[in-house]
CSV table of C-alpha atoms and ligand atoms in Angstrom, one decimal:
chain,number,residue,atom,x,y,z
A,1,MET,CA,0.0,-0.1,0.0
A,2,ASN,CA,1.2,3.5,-0.9
A,3,LYS,CA,0.2,5.2,2.4
A,4,PHE,CA,0.5,8.8,1.0
A,5,ASP,CA,-1.8,7.8,-2.1
A,6,TYR,CA,-4.3,6.3,0.3
A,7,MET,CA,-4.2,9.4,2.8
A,8,SER,CA,-4.7,11.8,0.1
A,9,LYS,CA,-7.6,9.6,-1.5
A,10,TYR,CA,-9.4,9.5,1.8
A,11,GLY,CA,-8.7,12.8,3.5
A,12,TYR,CA,-6.3,11.6,6.3
A,13,GLU,CA,-4.3,14.2,8.3
A,14,GLN,CA,-1.7,12.3,10.0
A,15,LEU,CA,-0.2,8.8,10.8
A,16,VAL,CA,2.4,8.5,13.8
A,17,TYR,CA,4.6,5.6,14.5
A,18,PHE,CA,5.9,5.2,18.1
A,19,TYR,CA,8.2,2.5,19.7
A,20,ASP,CA,9.3,2.8,23.2
A,21,LYS,CA,12.6,1.3,24.1
A,22,GLU,CA,12.0,0.6,27.6
A,23,THR,CA,8.6,-1.5,27.3
A,24,GLY,CA,8.7,-2.7,23.7
A,25,LEU,CA,5.5,-0.7,23.2
A,26,LYS,CA,4.9,-0.6,19.5
A,27,GLY,CA,2.1,1.3,18.0
A,28,ILE,CA,0.6,3.4,15.3
A,29,THR,CA,-1.9,6.4,15.9
A,30,CYS,CA,-3.9,7.8,13.1
A,31,ILE,CA,-5.8,11.0,12.9
A,32,HIS,CA,-8.3,11.0,10.1
A,33,ASP,CA,-10.1,14.3,10.3
A,34,THR,CA,-10.3,16.9,12.8
A,35,THR,CA,-12.9,19.3,11.3
A,36,LEU,CA,-15.4,18.8,14.0
A,37,GLY,CA,-13.1,18.6,16.9
A,38,PRO,CA,-10.2,16.6,18.3
A,39,ALA,CA,-10.0,13.1,16.8
A,40,LEU,CA,-11.4,10.5,19.2
A,41,GLY,CA,-10.9,6.6,19.2
A,42,GLY,CA,-9.8,3.9,21.2
A,43,THR,CA,-6.6,1.9,21.5
A,44,ARG,CA,-6.7,-1.5,20.1
A,45,LEU,CA,-4.1,-4.1,21.0
A,46,TRP,CA,-3.8,-6.9,18.8
A,47,ASN,CA,-1.0,-9.3,17.7
A,48,TYR,CA,-1.0,-8.2,14.1
A,49,ALA,CA,1.0,-10.8,11.8
A,50,THR,CA,2.5,-7.8,9.9
A,51,GLU,CA,3.1,-4.0,10.1
A,52,GLU,CA,1.3,-3.7,7.0
A,53,GLU,CA,-2.0,-5.2,8.6
A,54,ALA,CA,-1.8,-3.1,11.5
A,55,VAL,CA,-1.5,0.1,9.2
A,56,GLU,CA,-4.5,-1.1,7.4
A,57,ASP,CA,-6.5,-1.5,10.6
A,58,VAL,CA,-5.6,1.7,12.1
A,59,LEU,CA,-6.4,3.8,8.8
A,60,ARG,CA,-9.8,2.1,8.4
A,61,LEU,CA,-10.7,2.3,12.0
A,62,ALA,CA,-9.7,6.0,12.1
A,63,ARG,CA,-11.8,6.9,9.0
A,64,GLY,CA,-14.6,4.8,10.8
A,65,MET,CA,-14.4,6.6,13.8
A,66,SER,CA,-14.9,10.3,11.9
A,67,TYR,CA,-18.3,8.9,10.3
A,68,LYS,CA,-19.4,7.5,13.6
A,69,ASN,CA,-18.6,10.6,15.5
A,70,ALA,CA,-20.1,13.0,13.0
A,71,ALA,CA,-23.2,10.9,12.5
A,72,ALA,CA,-23.8,11.0,16.4
A,73,GLY,CA,-23.7,14.7,16.2
A,74,LEU,CA,-20.5,15.1,18.4
A,75,ASN,CA,-18.0,17.7,17.9
A,76,LEU,CA,-15.3,15.2,17.5
A,77,GLY,CA,-13.1,14.0,14.8
A,78,GLY,CA,-12.0,10.6,14.0
A,79,GLY,CA,-8.8,8.8,15.1
A,80,LYS,CA,-7.6,5.5,16.5
A,81,THR,CA,-4.5,3.8,17.9
A,82,VAL,CA,-3.4,0.1,17.3
A,83,LEU,CA,-0.6,-1.5,19.5
A,84,ILE,CA,1.2,-4.3,18.0
A,85,GLY,CA,1.6,-7.1,20.7
A,86,ASP,CA,0.3,-10.1,22.4
A,87,ALA,CA,-2.2,-8.9,25.1
A,88,LYS,CA,-1.4,-11.8,27.3
A,89,LYS,CA,2.3,-10.9,27.5
A,90,VAL,CA,3.0,-7.3,27.0
A,91,LYS,CA,0.6,-5.5,29.4
A,92,SER,CA,2.0,-3.6,32.3
A,93,GLU,CA,1.7,-0.4,34.2
A,94,ALA,CA,5.0,0.9,32.2
A,95,TYR,CA,3.5,0.0,28.9
A,96,PHE,CA,0.3,2.0,29.5
A,97,ARG,CA,2.1,4.8,30.8
A,98,ALA,CA,4.4,5.0,27.8
A,99,LEU,CA,1.3,4.9,25.6
A,100,GLY,CA,0.0,8.0,27.7
A,101,ARG,CA,3.2,9.8,27.0
A,102,TYR,CA,2.9,9.1,23.2
A,103,VAL,CA,-0.9,10.2,23.4
A,104,GLN,CA,0.3,13.5,25.3
A,105,SER,CA,2.7,14.4,22.7
A,106,LEU,CA,-0.2,14.9,20.3
A,107,ASN,CA,-1.1,17.7,22.4
A,108,GLY,CA,-4.8,17.1,22.3
A,109,ARG,CA,-5.4,16.4,18.5
A,110,TYR,CA,-6.0,12.9,19.5
A,111,ILE,CA,-8.1,11.6,22.4
A,112,THR,CA,-8.1,7.8,23.2
A,113,ALA,CA,-9.9,5.5,25.4
A,114,GLU,CA,-10.3,1.5,25.7
A,115,ASP,CA,-11.1,-0.8,22.7
A,116,VAL,CA,-10.4,-4.4,22.0
A,117,ASN,CA,-8.0,-5.8,24.6
A,118,THR,CA,-7.4,-2.7,26.3
A,119,SER,CA,-9.6,-2.0,29.5
A,120,VAL,CA,-10.9,0.8,31.9
A,121,GLU,CA,-8.0,-0.3,34.3
A,122,ASP,CA,-5.2,0.0,31.4
A,123,MET,CA,-6.8,3.6,30.8
A,124,ASP,CA,-6.0,4.5,34.7
A,125,TYR,CA,-2.3,4.1,33.6
A,126,VAL,CA,-2.7,6.0,30.4
A,127,MET,CA,-4.2,8.8,32.4
A,128,MET,CA,-1.3,9.3,34.7
A,129,GLU,CA,0.7,10.5,31.7
A,130,THR,CA,-2.0,12.3,29.6
A,131,ASP,CA,-5.0,14.6,29.8
A,132,TYR,CA,-6.2,13.1,26.5
A,133,VAL,CA,-7.9,9.8,27.6
A,134,THR,CA,-11.6,9.2,28.6
A,135,GLY,CA,-13.8,6.1,29.3
A,136,LEU,CA,-12.5,6.2,32.9
A,137,ARG,CA,-13.8,4.3,35.7
A,138,LYS,CA,-14.2,7.4,37.9
A,139,THR,CA,-16.4,9.0,35.4
A,140,SER,CA,-18.3,7.4,32.6
A,141,GLY,CA,-17.0,3.9,33.2
A,142,ASP,CA,-18.4,0.8,31.2
A,143,PRO,CA,-19.9,2.2,27.9
A,144,SER,CA,-22.0,-1.1,27.5
A,145,PRO,CA,-25.2,-0.1,28.9
A,146,PHE,CA,-25.3,3.2,26.9
A,147,THR,CA,-24.5,1.1,23.7
A,148,ALA,CA,-27.1,-1.2,24.4
A,149,TYR,CA,-29.6,1.6,25.3
A,150,GLY,CA,-28.8,3.3,21.7
A,151,VAL,CA,-29.3,-0.2,20.0
A,152,TYR,CA,-32.6,-0.6,22.0
A,153,VAL,CA,-34.2,2.7,20.7
A,154,GLY,CA,-32.6,2.2,17.3
A,155,ILE,CA,-34.5,-1.1,17.2
A,156,LYS,CA,-37.6,0.7,18.1
A,157,ALA,CA,-37.0,3.4,15.3
A,158,SER,CA,-36.3,0.7,12.9
A,159,CYS,CA,-39.6,-1.3,13.8
A,160,TYR,CA,-41.5,1.9,13.5
A,161,GLU,CA,-40.0,2.4,10.0
A,162,LYS,CA,-40.6,-1.2,8.8
A,163,PHE,CA,-43.9,-2.0,10.7
A,164,GLY,CA,-45.4,1.3,11.4
A,165,ASN,CA,-45.4,0.8,15.1
A,166,ASP,CA,-42.2,1.2,17.6
A,167,SER,CA,-43.8,-1.1,20.3
A,168,LEU,CA,-41.7,-4.0,20.8
A,169,LYS,CA,-44.3,-6.1,22.6
A,170,GLY,CA,-44.5,-9.3,20.8
A,171,ILE,CA,-41.7,-8.4,18.4
A,172,LYS,CA,-39.4,-11.5,17.8
A,173,VAL,CA,-35.8,-10.6,18.2
A,174,ALA,CA,-32.8,-12.8,17.7
A,175,VAL,CA,-29.7,-11.8,19.6
A,176,GLN,CA,-26.3,-13.0,18.7
A,177,GLY,CA,-23.7,-12.6,21.3
A,178,VAL,CA,-24.7,-12.3,24.9
A,179,GLY,CA,-21.7,-10.4,26.3
A,180,HIS,CA,-21.5,-6.8,27.8
A,181,VAL,CA,-24.0,-5.1,25.2
A,182,GLY,CA,-26.1,-8.2,24.9
A,183,TYR,CA,-27.0,-8.5,28.3
A,184,PHE,CA,-28.3,-4.9,28.8
A,185,LEU,CA,-30.0,-5.0,25.2
A,186,ILE,CA,-31.8,-8.1,26.5
A,187,LYS,CA,-33.0,-6.3,29.7
A,188,HIS,CA,-34.4,-3.4,27.8
A,189,LEU,CA,-36.2,-5.9,25.2
A,190,ILE,CA,-37.5,-8.2,27.8
A,191,GLU,CA,-38.9,-5.4,29.9
A,192,GLU,CA,-40.9,-4.2,26.8
A,193,GLY,CA,-42.3,-7.6,26.2
A,194,ALA,CA,-40.3,-8.7,23.1
A,195,ILE,CA,-39.7,-12.4,22.4
A,196,VAL,CA,-36.1,-13.0,22.5
A,197,THR,CA,-34.0,-15.8,21.1
A,198,ILE,CA,-30.1,-15.9,21.9
A,199,ALA,CA,-27.0,-17.6,20.5
A,200,ASP,CA,-23.5,-17.5,22.1
A,201,ILE,CA,-20.5,-19.5,21.9
A,202,ASN,CA,-19.7,-18.9,25.6
A,203,GLN,CA,-21.9,-21.1,27.9
A,204,ASP,CA,-21.2,-19.1,31.1
A,205,ASN,CA,-22.6,-15.9,29.0
A,206,ILE,CA,-25.6,-18.0,28.1
A,207,ASN,CA,-26.3,-19.0,31.6
A,208,ASN,CA,-26.0,-15.5,32.8
A,209,ILE,CA,-28.9,-14.8,30.7
A,210,THR,CA,-31.2,-17.7,31.2
A,211,LYS,CA,-30.9,-17.4,34.9
A,212,GLU,CA,-32.3,-13.9,34.7
A,213,PHE,CA,-34.8,-13.8,31.5
A,214,ASP,CA,-37.0,-16.0,29.7
A,215,VAL,CA,-35.4,-16.6,26.4
A,216,LYS,CA,-35.0,-19.3,23.8
A,217,VAL,CA,-31.3,-20.5,23.1
A,218,VAL,CA,-30.3,-21.7,19.7
A,219,ALA,CA,-26.9,-23.2,18.4
A,220,PRO,CA,-24.6,-20.5,17.0
A,221,ASN,CA,-25.0,-21.2,13.6
A,222,ASP,CA,-28.8,-21.3,13.6
A,223,ILE,CA,-29.5,-17.8,14.8
A,224,TYR,CA,-29.3,-16.6,11.3
A,225,SER,CA,-32.3,-18.5,10.2
A,226,VAL,CA,-34.4,-17.9,13.4
A,227,GLU,CA,-37.9,-16.9,12.3
A,228,CYS,CA,-38.0,-13.2,13.7
A,229,ASP,CA,-38.5,-9.6,13.0
A,230,VAL,CA,-35.4,-8.5,14.1
A,231,TYR,CA,-31.8,-9.8,13.9
A,232,ALA,CA,-29.5,-7.9,16.5
A,233,PRO,CA,-26.0,-8.8,15.8
A,234,CYS,CA,-24.2,-8.2,19.1
A,235,ALA,CA,-21.0,-10.5,18.6
A,236,LEU,CA,-18.7,-10.0,15.5
A,237,GLY,CA,-18.4,-8.1,12.4
A,238,ALA,CA,-19.1,-9.5,8.9
A,239,THR,CA,-22.1,-11.6,9.9
A,240,VAL,CA,-24.1,-10.1,7.0
A,241,ASN,CA,-22.4,-12.0,4.1
A,242,ASP,CA,-23.3,-14.2,1.2
A,243,ASP,CA,-24.2,-17.2,3.2
A,244,THR,CA,-26.2,-15.7,6.0
A,245,ILE,CA,-28.1,-13.4,3.7
A,246,ASN,CA,-29.5,-16.7,2.1
A,247,GLN,CA,-30.6,-17.8,5.5
A,248,PHE,CA,-32.3,-14.7,7.0
A,249,LYS,CA,-36.1,-14.6,8.0
A,250,CYS,CA,-35.8,-11.2,9.7
A,251,LYS,CA,-37.2,-7.9,8.6
A,252,VAL,CA,-34.8,-5.6,10.4
A,253,ILE,CA,-31.1,-6.0,11.1
A,254,ALA,CA,-30.1,-3.9,14.0
A,255,GLY,CA,-27.4,-4.6,16.6
A,256,SER,CA,-24.4,-3.4,18.2
A,257,ALA,CA,-21.6,-5.1,16.3
A,258,ASN,CA,-19.2,-2.9,14.3
A,259,ASN,CA,-18.7,-3.7,10.6
A,260,VAL,CA,-22.0,-6.1,10.2
A,261,LEU,CA,-21.8,-5.9,6.5
A,262,LYS,CA,-19.0,-8.2,5.2
A,263,GLU,CA,-18.9,-6.0,2.2
A,264,ALA,CA,-20.4,-2.7,0.9
A,265,ARG,CA,-22.9,-4.7,-1.6
A,266,HIS,CA,-24.2,-6.7,0.9
A,267,ALA,CA,-26.3,-3.7,1.8
A,268,ASP,CA,-27.6,-3.9,-1.6
A,269,MET,CA,-28.4,-7.5,-1.2
A,270,LEU,CA,-30.4,-6.7,1.9
A,271,GLU,CA,-32.4,-3.9,0.3
A,272,ALA,CA,-33.2,-6.3,-2.5
A,273,LYS,CA,-34.5,-8.8,0.0
A,274,GLY,CA,-36.7,-6.3,1.9
A,275,ILE,CA,-34.5,-6.4,5.0
A,276,LEU,CA,-34.1,-2.9,6.8
A,277,TYR,CA,-30.5,-2.4,7.8
A,278,ALA,CA,-29.8,0.0,10.9
A,279,PRO,CA,-26.3,1.3,9.9
A,280,ASP,CA,-23.9,0.0,12.5
A,281,TYR,CA,-22.0,3.0,13.5
A,282,VAL,CA,-25.2,5.1,13.8
A,283,ILE,CA,-26.9,2.5,16.1
A,284,ASN,CA,-23.9,1.5,18.2
A,285,ALA,CA,-22.9,5.1,19.0
A,286,GLY,CA,-24.3,5.1,22.6
A,287,GLY,CA,-21.0,4.2,24.1
A,288,VAL,CA,-18.9,7.2,22.3
A,289,ILE,CA,-21.7,9.5,23.1
A,290,ASN,CA,-21.2,8.6,26.7
A,291,VAL,CA,-17.6,9.0,26.5
A,292,TYR,CA,-17.9,12.5,24.9
A,293,GLN,CA,-20.0,13.6,27.8
A,294,GLU,CA,-16.9,12.8,30.1
A,295,ILE,CA,-14.9,15.3,27.8
A,296,ILE,CA,-17.4,18.2,28.1
A,297,GLY,CA,-18.3,17.4,31.8
A,298,TYR,CA,-19.9,14.0,32.8
A,299,ASP,CA,-23.7,14.1,33.3
A,300,ARG,CA,-25.2,10.5,33.0
A,301,GLU,CA,-28.7,11.7,32.4
A,302,GLU,CA,-27.4,14.1,29.5
A,303,ALA,CA,-25.7,11.2,28.2
A,304,LEU,CA,-28.7,9.2,28.1
A,305,VAL,CA,-30.9,12.1,26.4
A,306,LYS,CA,-28.3,12.3,23.7
A,307,THR,CA,-28.0,8.6,23.1
A,308,LYS,CA,-31.8,8.4,22.6
A,309,ARG,CA,-31.4,10.7,19.5
A,310,ILE,CA,-30.3,7.7,17.9
A,311,TYR,CA,-33.9,7.0,17.2
A,312,ASP,CA,-34.5,10.1,15.3
A,313,ARG,CA,-31.1,9.9,13.4
A,314,LEU,CA,-32.1,6.6,12.2
A,315,LEU,CA,-35.3,7.9,10.8
A,316,GLU,CA,-33.6,10.7,9.1
A,317,ILE,CA,-31.2,8.3,7.6
A,318,TYR,CA,-34.1,5.9,6.3
A,319,LYS,CA,-35.7,9.1,4.8
A,320,ILE,CA,-32.6,10.1,3.0
A,321,ALA,CA,-32.3,6.4,1.7
A,322,LYS,CA,-36.0,6.5,0.4
A,323,GLU,CA,-35.7,9.9,-1.2
A,324,GLN,CA,-32.1,9.4,-2.9
A,325,LYS,CA,-33.0,5.6,-3.6
A,326,ILE,CA,-29.9,4.5,-1.9
A,327,THR,CA,-29.2,2.0,0.7
A,328,THR,CA,-29.3,2.9,4.3
A,329,ALA,CA,-25.7,2.3,4.8
A,330,LYS,CA,-24.9,4.9,1.9
A,331,ALA,CA,-27.4,7.4,3.4
A,332,ALA,CA,-25.6,7.2,6.7
A,333,ASP,CA,-22.4,8.2,5.1
A,334,ILE,CA,-23.8,11.0,3.4
A,335,MET,CA,-25.4,12.1,6.5
A,336,ALA,CA,-22.0,12.1,8.2
A,337,GLU,CA,-20.0,13.7,5.4
A,338,ASN,CA,-22.4,16.4,5.1
A,339,ARG,CA,-22.3,17.5,8.6
A,340,ILE,CA,-18.4,17.6,8.3
A,341,LYS,CA,-18.7,19.7,5.1
A,342,LEU,CA,-21.2,21.9,6.7
A,343,MET,CA,-19.1,22.7,9.8
A,344,LYS,CA,-16.0,23.2,7.6
A,345,ASN,CA,-17.9,25.9,5.9
A,346,VAL,CA,-19.6,27.3,9.2
A,347,ARG,CA,-16.1,27.9,10.6
A,348,SER,CA,-14.6,29.4,7.4
A,349,ASN,CA,-15.3,33.2,8.4
A,350,TYR,CA,-12.7,35.0,10.3
A,351,ILE,CA,-13.5,35.5,13.9
A,352,LYS,CA,-10.9,37.5,16.0
A,353,LYS,CA,-10.2,35.7,19.3
B,401,LIG,P1,-18.4,-8.9,24.4
B,401,LIG,O1,-17.1,-9.7,24.2
B,401,LIG,O2,-18.6,-8.6,26.0
B,401,LIG,O3,-19.7,-9.9,24.0
B,401,LIG,C1,-19.5,-10.6,22.8
B,401,LIG,C2,-20.1,-11.8,23.0
B,401,LIG,O4,-20.3,-12.5,21.6
B,401,LIG,C3,-19.5,-12.7,23.8
B,401,LIG,O5,-20.5,-13.5,24.9
B,401,LIG,C4,-19.1,-13.8,22.8
B,401,LIG,O6,-18.9,-15.1,23.5
B,401,LIG,C5,-19.9,-13.8,21.9
B,401,LIG,N1,-19.6,-14.5,20.6
B,401,LIG,C6,-18.3,-14.1,19.9
B,401,LIG,N2,-18.4,-15.1,18.8
B,401,LIG,C7,-19.7,-15.5,18.7
B,401,LIG,C8,-20.3,-16.4,17.6
B,401,LIG,N3,-19.6,-16.7,16.6
B,401,LIG,N4,-21.6,-16.6,17.9
B,401,LIG,C9,-22.2,-16.2,19.0
B,401,LIG,N5,-21.7,-15.5,19.9
B,401,LIG,C10,-20.4,-15.2,19.8
B,401,LIG,O7,-18.6,-7.7,23.5
B,401,LIG,P2,-19.5,-6.4,24.1
B,401,LIG,O8,-18.8,-5.3,24.6
B,401,LIG,O9,-20.8,-7.0,24.2
B,401,LIG,O10,-19.7,-5.9,22.4
B,401,LIG,C11,-20.4,-6.7,21.3
B,401,LIG,C12,-20.2,-6.0,20.1
B,401,LIG,O11,-20.7,-4.7,20.0
B,401,LIG,C13,-18.8,-6.0,19.5
B,401,LIG,O12,-18.8,-6.3,17.9
B,401,LIG,C14,-18.3,-4.7,19.8
B,401,LIG,O13,-17.3,-4.3,18.9
B,401,LIG,C15,-19.6,-3.9,19.4
B,401,LIG,N6,-19.5,-2.7,20.2
B,401,LIG,C16,-19.5,-2.5,21.8
B,401,LIG,C17,-19.5,-1.4,22.2
B,401,LIG,C18,-19.5,-1.5,23.7
B,401,LIG,O14,-19.9,-0.4,24.3
B,401,LIG,N7,-19.2,-2.4,24.5
B,401,LIG,C19,-19.7,-0.4,21.5
B,401,LIG,C20,-19.8,-0.1,20.0
B,401,LIG,C21,-19.7,-1.5,19.5
């Protein structure tokens, strides 16, 4: 990959490599776009097979954060950090404090948080060295309940769009993955009278749900073909693909997982099958909305009010999709890009400070 060509094509601002001699910390921070504000995105620790793979991942993820933050109505740009290493071996206080120092060196252009293989506890160390970290235990804490709440209101909005009624009473929902987000989502669904089927590969997590809620359990591979109104992917990405689309009996796909569509063309295939797709980065933004609140002064109620707006945002996206005869995934991108463009223009006049 020619990095400069790629950066120029998609409007990237900065790609920073860092290596700490003492701890062996090896990472890359990417800042995609800061039109709306400082770039925010978590730190992912992954044992990438090659450096190239890590670069591709950080570029893709940082750009994804620009769209997610823009679509969520936040004054944040998009960025991400990837650390190259084995999560079981590399973690230590020194390792994360070294990361904090590199984050600080960007002087607030980038704000980090937890992501895959980094925890709230790790961020406590990062915080010792930088002012630019969020998702901390002492303030906003675990984002999952907010993400789940956003997915819940997003399912309601999608049912309103598809069935003309946003009540979930009697609505059949198949939830794939009952971890952090899945648990809180199921709680909301059951409270509203939805009929829930679940699948997970982790029996402990299944038990955690069945001891508290009345749900049906199916084998992991059977979740796609469950007779239901809504399929809620809350486990992995890419579960909408050539293989699963043939199996779906749902009318709506709305869940927390990132990168739900394996390829962009799968949005067209869903559309052709009459399945309404709630774009992933719009419906799963509750966590980042909560974290943003931490930056501007943490207020739990305010974070919930802002998360609830996912309902209206999805309806707006569905409207754009119908008007422009495009997929809902494309409509979400357009909404995010328009907000960035608009704010760039709003700030173009000179104001003396
Ligand atoms: P988690 O790890 O707590 O839960 C994921 C669950 O999925 C686990 O129980 C796991 O066993 C299960 N799973 C994995 N592979 C599976 C398979 N093949 N079939 C069925 N189940 C499987 O993660 P989480 O925090 O609940 O996040 C769930 C998804 O939502 C992830 O894709 C994550 O990236 C995304 N997401 C989470 C948040 C958040 O606030 N936690 C925010 C935005 C997006």
